[in-house]
C-alpha cells in the first residue's frame, strides 16, 4: 500500500493505498508496481472534485520509484482493488472499473472498462469474490454488485436496507459478509440467491448482530495460530479484526451443529459468570446505534463460553446435566469442543 501527495495549483491532497504486483519482466530485478489513489482537497469544496490514480514502479536496488501512468478522476479515490486482472476504484460515491490497455507509440494507459455505477453516499470499502463486488458505504451499509463481462457492465444485485455507518468490511464466504460500524458493533449480512421473489433477492438479509465493544477499523482474512489438520474446526473461515485502541480479535464461521451447541452453553454460562462490575451480558452485547437497539443474534461470545474451562469439574458437570438433561452432550464432549474453540486463537 502507499500514499501520495498531489498538489496542483497549491491545493493539498490526501492519498489512499492501493495494491501491488510483480511484473512479468524477464530481467534479473523485476520491477514491482504500486497503484495509488489521491484526492485534491480544496477549502471551498464539500467533497473533492478531482483526484488521480497513479501507477508507480520500483526496481529492487533503485533509490526511487518511477511514475508510469497518471489518470485523472472526478473525485477522491477512497479504495482500490484488483479484480479479474483489472482495477476497481471507488471515487466519491461511484465504483469505477479500469483496464490496462495499449495506447499510441507502444505505451499503455488505464482506461475505463465500463460505465461507473453510483452507490449510495460515499464508497469507502471494497471486497471481491468471483464476479461479485461488495461495497461498503459511509452511511448506507452494504451494496452487492455483479460484473457482467459479456455486457461490460456493473449492476446492483442487492442492498442492506438498514442504515449503518461502516468502519470496516470483509467477506466470510461467497454469500456472507461481515461489517463493523461506528457504534462498535459487528454485523453479518447474507445474500438470498434462492429467494422466491425479486424483492427478496434484492435484499441482503441481516443474520448476525453483536456489540463488540471495540471500534473496529480493519478486517482481514487470517488466524492467530497455526491450524491443526486433525481439528474439527481446522478449515472454518476466519477473519482477524483490529481496533483503534490496539485490540486484535478473531471472528470464525462455525458449522451449524457447533453453533447450536455453543449457543446453549452460552445461555447457561451467562447465568453463572458475572460480568465486570456486575454488567449484564445481554445488555452489553446488545446491538446498539444512534437509531435502534436490538438483541444480539447469530454470534457466540468466545470469552464467555471458554470460561467453561475455568469452572470446577463438579460445577461443569452440573451445568452440562442441566443444559442437556437428555444426555445429548456429555461433560467430556463439551470440554473437548471448548478446547477446540480455544485452539482457533
PDB file of C-alpha atoms in Angstrom, residues 76-253:
ATOM      1  CA  UNK A  76     -11.372  11.378  -4.170  1.00  0.00           C
ATOM      2  CA  UNK A  77     -10.083   7.834  -4.637  1.00  0.00           C
ATOM      3  CA  UNK A  78     -11.092   6.064  -1.421  1.00  0.00           C
ATOM      4  CA  UNK A  79     -10.279   2.454  -2.244  1.00  0.00           C
ATOM      5  CA  UNK A  80      -8.517   0.359  -4.873  1.00  0.00           C
ATOM      6  CA  UNK A  81      -8.796  -3.371  -5.504  1.00  0.00           C
ATOM      7  CA  UNK A  82      -7.563  -5.860  -8.126  1.00  0.00           C
ATOM      8  CA  UNK A  83     -10.487  -7.538  -9.889  1.00  0.00           C
ATOM      9  CA  UNK A  84     -10.162 -10.166 -12.638  1.00  0.00           C
ATOM     10  CA  UNK A  85      -6.916  -8.641 -13.914  1.00  0.00           C
ATOM     11  CA  UNK A  86      -8.431  -5.163 -13.844  1.00  0.00           C
ATOM     12  CA  UNK A  87      -8.589  -2.349 -11.306  1.00  0.00           C
ATOM     13  CA  UNK A  88     -11.620  -1.417  -9.222  1.00  0.00           C
ATOM     14  CA  UNK A  89     -11.667   2.055  -7.718  1.00  0.00           C
ATOM     15  CA  UNK A  90     -14.180   3.881  -5.549  1.00  0.00           C
ATOM     16  CA  UNK A  91     -14.321   7.588  -6.387  1.00  0.00           C
ATOM     17  CA  UNK A  92     -16.644   9.576  -4.112  1.00  0.00           C
ATOM     18  CA  UNK A  93     -19.968   7.694  -4.442  1.00  0.00           C
ATOM     19  CA  UNK A  94     -19.141   5.740  -7.611  1.00  0.00           C
ATOM     20  CA  UNK A  95     -17.403   2.472  -8.411  1.00  0.00           C
ATOM     21  CA  UNK A  96     -15.142   2.504 -11.488  1.00  0.00           C
ATOM     22  CA  UNK A  97     -13.539  -0.395 -13.344  1.00  0.00           C
ATOM     23  CA  UNK A  98     -10.318   0.257 -15.278  1.00  0.00           C
ATOM     24  CA  UNK A  99      -8.156  -1.905 -17.516  1.00  0.00           C
ATOM     25  CA  UNK A 100      -4.550  -1.593 -18.669  1.00  0.00           C
ATOM     26  CA  UNK A 101      -4.806  -1.055 -22.439  1.00  0.00           C
ATOM     27  CA  UNK A 102      -2.381  -0.402 -25.286  1.00  0.00           C
ATOM     28  CA  UNK A 103      -2.114   3.193 -26.478  1.00  0.00           C
ATOM     29  CA  UNK A 104      -0.166   5.020 -29.174  1.00  0.00           C
ATOM     30  CA  UNK A 105       3.593   4.725 -29.606  1.00  0.00           C
ATOM     31  CA  UNK A 106       3.807   1.444 -27.734  1.00  0.00           C
ATOM     32  CA  UNK A 107       2.536   2.955 -24.489  1.00  0.00           C
ATOM     33  CA  UNK A 108      -0.143   1.623 -22.165  1.00  0.00           C
ATOM     34  CA  UNK A 109      -2.704   3.524 -20.136  1.00  0.00           C
ATOM     35  CA  UNK A 110      -5.553   3.000 -17.704  1.00  0.00           C
ATOM     36  CA  UNK A 111      -8.896   3.244 -19.492  1.00  0.00           C
ATOM     37  CA  UNK A 112     -12.431   2.778 -18.226  1.00  0.00           C
ATOM     38  CA  UNK A 113     -13.760  -0.732 -18.875  1.00  0.00           C
ATOM     39  CA  UNK A 114     -17.412   0.113 -18.192  1.00  0.00           C
ATOM     40  CA  UNK A 115     -19.615   2.985 -17.089  1.00  0.00           C
ATOM     41  CA  UNK A 116     -19.126   3.870 -13.408  1.00  0.00           C
ATOM     42  CA  UNK A 117     -22.030   2.954 -11.167  1.00  0.00           C
ATOM     43  CA  UNK A 118     -23.316   5.210  -8.405  1.00  0.00           C
ATOM     44  CA  UNK A 119     -23.651   3.551  -4.988  1.00  0.00           C
ATOM     45  CA  UNK A 120     -25.274   5.416  -2.087  1.00  0.00           C
ATOM     46  CA  UNK A 121     -23.351   8.284  -0.384  1.00  0.00           C
ATOM     47  CA  UNK A 122     -19.597   7.652  -0.161  1.00  0.00           C
ATOM     48  CA  UNK A 123     -17.938   4.369  -1.160  1.00  0.00           C
ATOM     49  CA  UNK A 124     -15.194   3.627   1.352  1.00  0.00           C
ATOM     50  CA  UNK A 125     -14.671  -0.159   1.274  1.00  0.00           C
ATOM     51  CA  UNK A 126     -14.331  -2.870  -1.368  1.00  0.00           C
ATOM     52  CA  UNK A 127     -14.241  -6.654  -1.253  1.00  0.00           C
ATOM     53  CA  UNK A 128     -14.460  -9.026  -4.236  1.00  0.00           C
ATOM     54  CA  UNK A 129     -15.222 -12.706  -4.865  1.00  0.00           C
ATOM     55  CA  UNK A 130     -15.705 -14.155  -8.339  1.00  0.00           C
ATOM     56  CA  UNK A 131     -17.977 -11.835 -10.336  1.00  0.00           C
ATOM     57  CA  UNK A 132     -19.284 -10.106  -7.208  1.00  0.00           C
ATOM     58  CA  UNK A 133     -18.172  -6.788  -5.722  1.00  0.00           C
ATOM     59  CA  UNK A 134     -19.202  -5.861  -2.179  1.00  0.00           C
ATOM     60  CA  UNK A 135     -19.168  -2.123  -1.471  1.00  0.00           C
ATOM     61  CA  UNK A 136     -19.208  -0.571   1.995  1.00  0.00           C
ATOM     62  CA  UNK A 137     -20.760   2.892   2.195  1.00  0.00           C
ATOM     63  CA  UNK A 138     -20.093   5.633   4.733  1.00  0.00           C
ATOM     64  CA  UNK A 139     -23.739   5.841   5.849  1.00  0.00           C
ATOM     65  CA  UNK A 140     -25.825   3.289   3.951  1.00  0.00           C
ATOM     66  CA  UNK A 141     -24.240  -0.042   4.827  1.00  0.00           C
ATOM     67  CA  UNK A 142     -23.507  -2.669   2.148  1.00  0.00           C
ATOM     68  CA  UNK A 143     -24.318  -2.934  -1.553  1.00  0.00           C
ATOM     69  CA  UNK A 144     -23.665  -6.060  -3.638  1.00  0.00           C
ATOM     70  CA  UNK A 145     -22.689  -5.534  -7.284  1.00  0.00           C
ATOM     71  CA  UNK A 146     -22.247  -8.124 -10.015  1.00  0.00           C
ATOM     72  CA  UNK A 147     -19.932  -7.715 -13.000  1.00  0.00           C
ATOM     73  CA  UNK A 148     -21.330  -8.945 -16.304  1.00  0.00           C
ATOM     74  CA  UNK A 149     -18.290  -9.391 -18.507  1.00  0.00           C
ATOM     75  CA  UNK A 150     -20.284 -10.147 -21.668  1.00  0.00           C
ATOM     76  CA  UNK A 151     -22.141  -6.860 -21.340  1.00  0.00           C
ATOM     77  CA  UNK A 152     -19.210  -4.939 -19.877  1.00  0.00           C
ATOM     78  CA  UNK A 153     -21.296  -3.595 -17.003  1.00  0.00           C
ATOM     79  CA  UNK A 154     -21.533  -3.449 -13.224  1.00  0.00           C
ATOM     80  CA  UNK A 155     -25.055  -3.881 -11.838  1.00  0.00           C
ATOM     81  CA  UNK A 156     -26.589  -3.629  -8.373  1.00  0.00           C
ATOM     82  CA  UNK A 157     -27.698  -7.093  -7.243  1.00  0.00           C
ATOM     83  CA  UNK A 158     -28.754  -6.490  -3.606  1.00  0.00           C
ATOM     84  CA  UNK A 159     -28.575  -3.996  -0.741  1.00  0.00           C
ATOM     85  CA  UNK A 160     -28.752  -3.996   3.028  1.00  0.00           C
ATOM     86  CA  UNK A 161     -31.856  -1.926   3.731  1.00  0.00           C
ATOM     87  CA  UNK A 162     -30.704  -0.803   7.187  1.00  0.00           C
ATOM     88  CA  UNK A 163     -28.627   2.349   7.538  1.00  0.00           C
ATOM     89  CA  UNK A 164     -25.185   1.772   9.082  1.00  0.00           C
ATOM     90  CA  UNK A 165     -22.062   3.924   9.353  1.00  0.00           C
ATOM     91  CA  UNK A 166     -19.403   1.396   8.357  1.00  0.00           C
ATOM     92  CA  UNK A 167     -15.807   1.360   9.555  1.00  0.00           C
ATOM     93  CA  UNK A 168     -14.636  -1.967   8.019  1.00  0.00           C
ATOM     94  CA  UNK A 169     -15.834  -4.672   5.620  1.00  0.00           C
ATOM     95  CA  UNK A 170     -14.761  -8.213   4.665  1.00  0.00           C
ATOM     96  CA  UNK A 171     -16.128 -11.434   3.165  1.00  0.00           C
ATOM     97  CA  UNK A 172     -16.729 -14.521   5.308  1.00  0.00           C
ATOM     98  CA  UNK A 173     -17.556 -16.666   2.245  1.00  0.00           C
ATOM     99  CA  UNK A 174     -19.259 -16.337  -1.144  1.00  0.00           C
ATOM    100  CA  UNK A 175     -22.629 -15.398   0.341  1.00  0.00           C
ATOM    101  CA  UNK A 176     -21.855 -13.951   3.783  1.00  0.00           C
ATOM    102  CA  UNK A 177     -20.301 -10.563   4.565  1.00  0.00           C
ATOM    103  CA  UNK A 178     -19.068  -9.105   7.855  1.00  0.00           C
ATOM    104  CA  UNK A 179     -19.053  -5.372   8.607  1.00  0.00           C
ATOM    105  CA  UNK A 180     -18.156  -3.176  11.581  1.00  0.00           C
ATOM    106  CA  UNK A 181     -19.855   0.141  12.342  1.00  0.00           C
ATOM    107  CA  UNK A 182     -19.022   3.306  14.260  1.00  0.00           C
ATOM    108  CA  UNK A 183     -21.066   2.173  17.284  1.00  0.00           C
ATOM    109  CA  UNK A 184     -18.640  -0.713  17.950  1.00  0.00           C
ATOM    110  CA  UNK A 185     -20.985  -3.337  16.509  1.00  0.00           C
ATOM    111  CA  UNK A 186     -20.292  -6.281  14.206  1.00  0.00           C
ATOM    112  CA  UNK A 187     -22.986  -7.161  11.643  1.00  0.00           C
ATOM    113  CA  UNK A 188     -23.264 -10.153   9.303  1.00  0.00           C
ATOM    114  CA  UNK A 189     -25.408  -9.995   6.155  1.00  0.00           C
ATOM    115  CA  UNK A 190     -26.146 -12.701   3.605  1.00  0.00           C
ATOM    116  CA  UNK A 191     -27.405 -12.610   0.037  1.00  0.00           C
ATOM    117  CA  UNK A 192     -30.526 -14.577  -0.912  1.00  0.00           C
ATOM    118  CA  UNK A 193     -29.980 -16.021  -4.420  1.00  0.00           C
ATOM    119  CA  UNK A 194     -32.653 -18.701  -3.874  1.00  0.00           C
ATOM    120  CA  UNK A 195     -35.368 -16.370  -2.577  1.00  0.00           C
ATOM    121  CA  UNK A 196     -38.819 -16.695  -4.125  1.00  0.00           C
ATOM    122  CA  UNK A 197     -39.294 -13.074  -5.258  1.00  0.00           C
ATOM    123  CA  UNK A 198     -37.128 -10.419  -6.922  1.00  0.00           C
ATOM    124  CA  UNK A 199     -37.749  -8.128  -3.960  1.00  0.00           C
ATOM    125  CA  UNK A 200     -36.310 -10.676  -1.527  1.00  0.00           C
ATOM    126  CA  UNK A 201     -33.318 -11.385  -3.774  1.00  0.00           C
ATOM    127  CA  UNK A 202     -32.575  -7.642  -3.898  1.00  0.00           C
ATOM    128  CA  UNK A 203     -32.290  -7.503  -0.102  1.00  0.00           C
ATOM    129  CA  UNK A 204     -29.247  -8.518   1.923  1.00  0.00           C
ATOM    130  CA  UNK A 205     -30.537 -10.358   4.967  1.00  0.00           C
ATOM    131  CA  UNK A 206     -29.058  -9.450   8.357  1.00  0.00           C
ATOM    132  CA  UNK A 207     -28.227 -12.782  10.029  1.00  0.00           C
ATOM    133  CA  UNK A 208     -25.989 -11.614  12.874  1.00  0.00           C
ATOM    134  CA  UNK A 209     -25.692  -8.635  15.245  1.00  0.00           C
ATOM    135  CA  UNK A 210     -23.231  -8.236  18.105  1.00  0.00           C
ATOM    136  CA  UNK A 211     -21.833  -5.391  20.184  1.00  0.00           C
ATOM    137  CA  UNK A 212     -18.099  -5.974  20.029  1.00  0.00           C
ATOM    138  CA  UNK A 213     -17.180  -3.098  22.339  1.00  0.00           C
ATOM    139  CA  UNK A 214     -14.237  -2.142  20.123  1.00  0.00           C
ATOM    140  CA  UNK A 215     -14.173   0.456  17.348  1.00  0.00           C
ATOM    141  CA  UNK A 216     -13.024  -1.908  14.584  1.00  0.00           C
ATOM    142  CA  UNK A 217     -11.299  -0.296  11.608  1.00  0.00           C
ATOM    143  CA  UNK A 218      -9.634  -3.319   9.976  1.00  0.00           C
ATOM    144  CA  UNK A 219     -10.928  -6.759   8.940  1.00  0.00           C
ATOM    145  CA  UNK A 220      -8.577  -9.217   7.241  1.00  0.00           C
ATOM    146  CA  UNK A 221      -8.674 -12.959   6.458  1.00  0.00           C
ATOM    147  CA  UNK A 222      -6.328 -14.843   8.744  1.00  0.00           C
ATOM    148  CA  UNK A 223      -5.710 -16.640  12.012  1.00  0.00           C
ATOM    149  CA  UNK A 224      -3.618 -16.029  15.112  1.00  0.00           C
ATOM    150  CA  UNK A 225      -2.354 -19.616  15.325  1.00  0.00           C
ATOM    151  CA  UNK A 226      -1.423 -22.489  13.025  1.00  0.00           C
ATOM    152  CA  UNK A 227      -4.471 -24.691  12.392  1.00  0.00           C
ATOM    153  CA  UNK A 228      -4.069 -28.349  13.317  1.00  0.00           C
ATOM    154  CA  UNK A 229      -5.043 -30.755  10.485  1.00  0.00           C
ATOM    155  CA  UNK A 230      -6.886 -33.081  12.885  1.00  0.00           C
ATOM    156  CA  UNK A 231      -9.046 -30.310  14.329  1.00  0.00           C
ATOM    157  CA  UNK A 232     -12.768 -30.278  13.528  1.00  0.00           C
ATOM    158  CA  UNK A 233     -12.541 -26.506  13.155  1.00  0.00           C
ATOM    159  CA  UNK A 234      -9.288 -26.531  11.214  1.00  0.00           C
ATOM    160  CA  UNK A 235     -10.889 -25.443   7.938  1.00  0.00           C
ATOM    161  CA  UNK A 236     -13.505 -22.934   9.093  1.00  0.00           C
ATOM    162  CA  UNK A 237     -13.152 -19.464   7.523  1.00  0.00           C
ATOM    163  CA  UNK A 238     -11.929 -16.814   9.944  1.00  0.00           C
ATOM    164  CA  UNK A 239     -11.257 -13.079   9.963  1.00  0.00           C
ATOM    165  CA  UNK A 240      -8.965 -11.034  12.168  1.00  0.00           C
ATOM    166  CA  UNK A 241     -10.145  -7.650  13.334  1.00  0.00           C
ATOM    167  CA  UNK A 242      -8.137  -4.697  14.600  1.00  0.00           C
ATOM    168  CA  UNK A 243      -9.473  -1.869  16.742  1.00  0.00           C
ATOM    169  CA  UNK A 244      -8.373   1.727  17.147  1.00  0.00           C
ATOM    170  CA  UNK A 245      -7.307   1.018  20.747  1.00  0.00           C
ATOM    171  CA  UNK A 246      -4.887  -1.686  19.634  1.00  0.00           C
ATOM    172  CA  UNK A 247      -7.150  -4.681  20.197  1.00  0.00           C
ATOM    173  CA  UNK A 248      -6.893  -7.756  17.956  1.00  0.00           C
ATOM    174  CA  UNK A 249      -9.655 -10.360  17.755  1.00  0.00           C
ATOM    175  CA  UNK A 250     -10.943 -13.211  15.637  1.00  0.00           C
ATOM    176  CA  UNK A 251     -14.332 -13.970  14.081  1.00  0.00           C
ATOM    177  CA  UNK A 252     -14.844 -17.526  12.789  1.00  0.00           C
ATOM    178  CA  UNK A 253     -17.742 -19.075  10.873  1.00  0.00           C
TER     179      UNK A 253
END
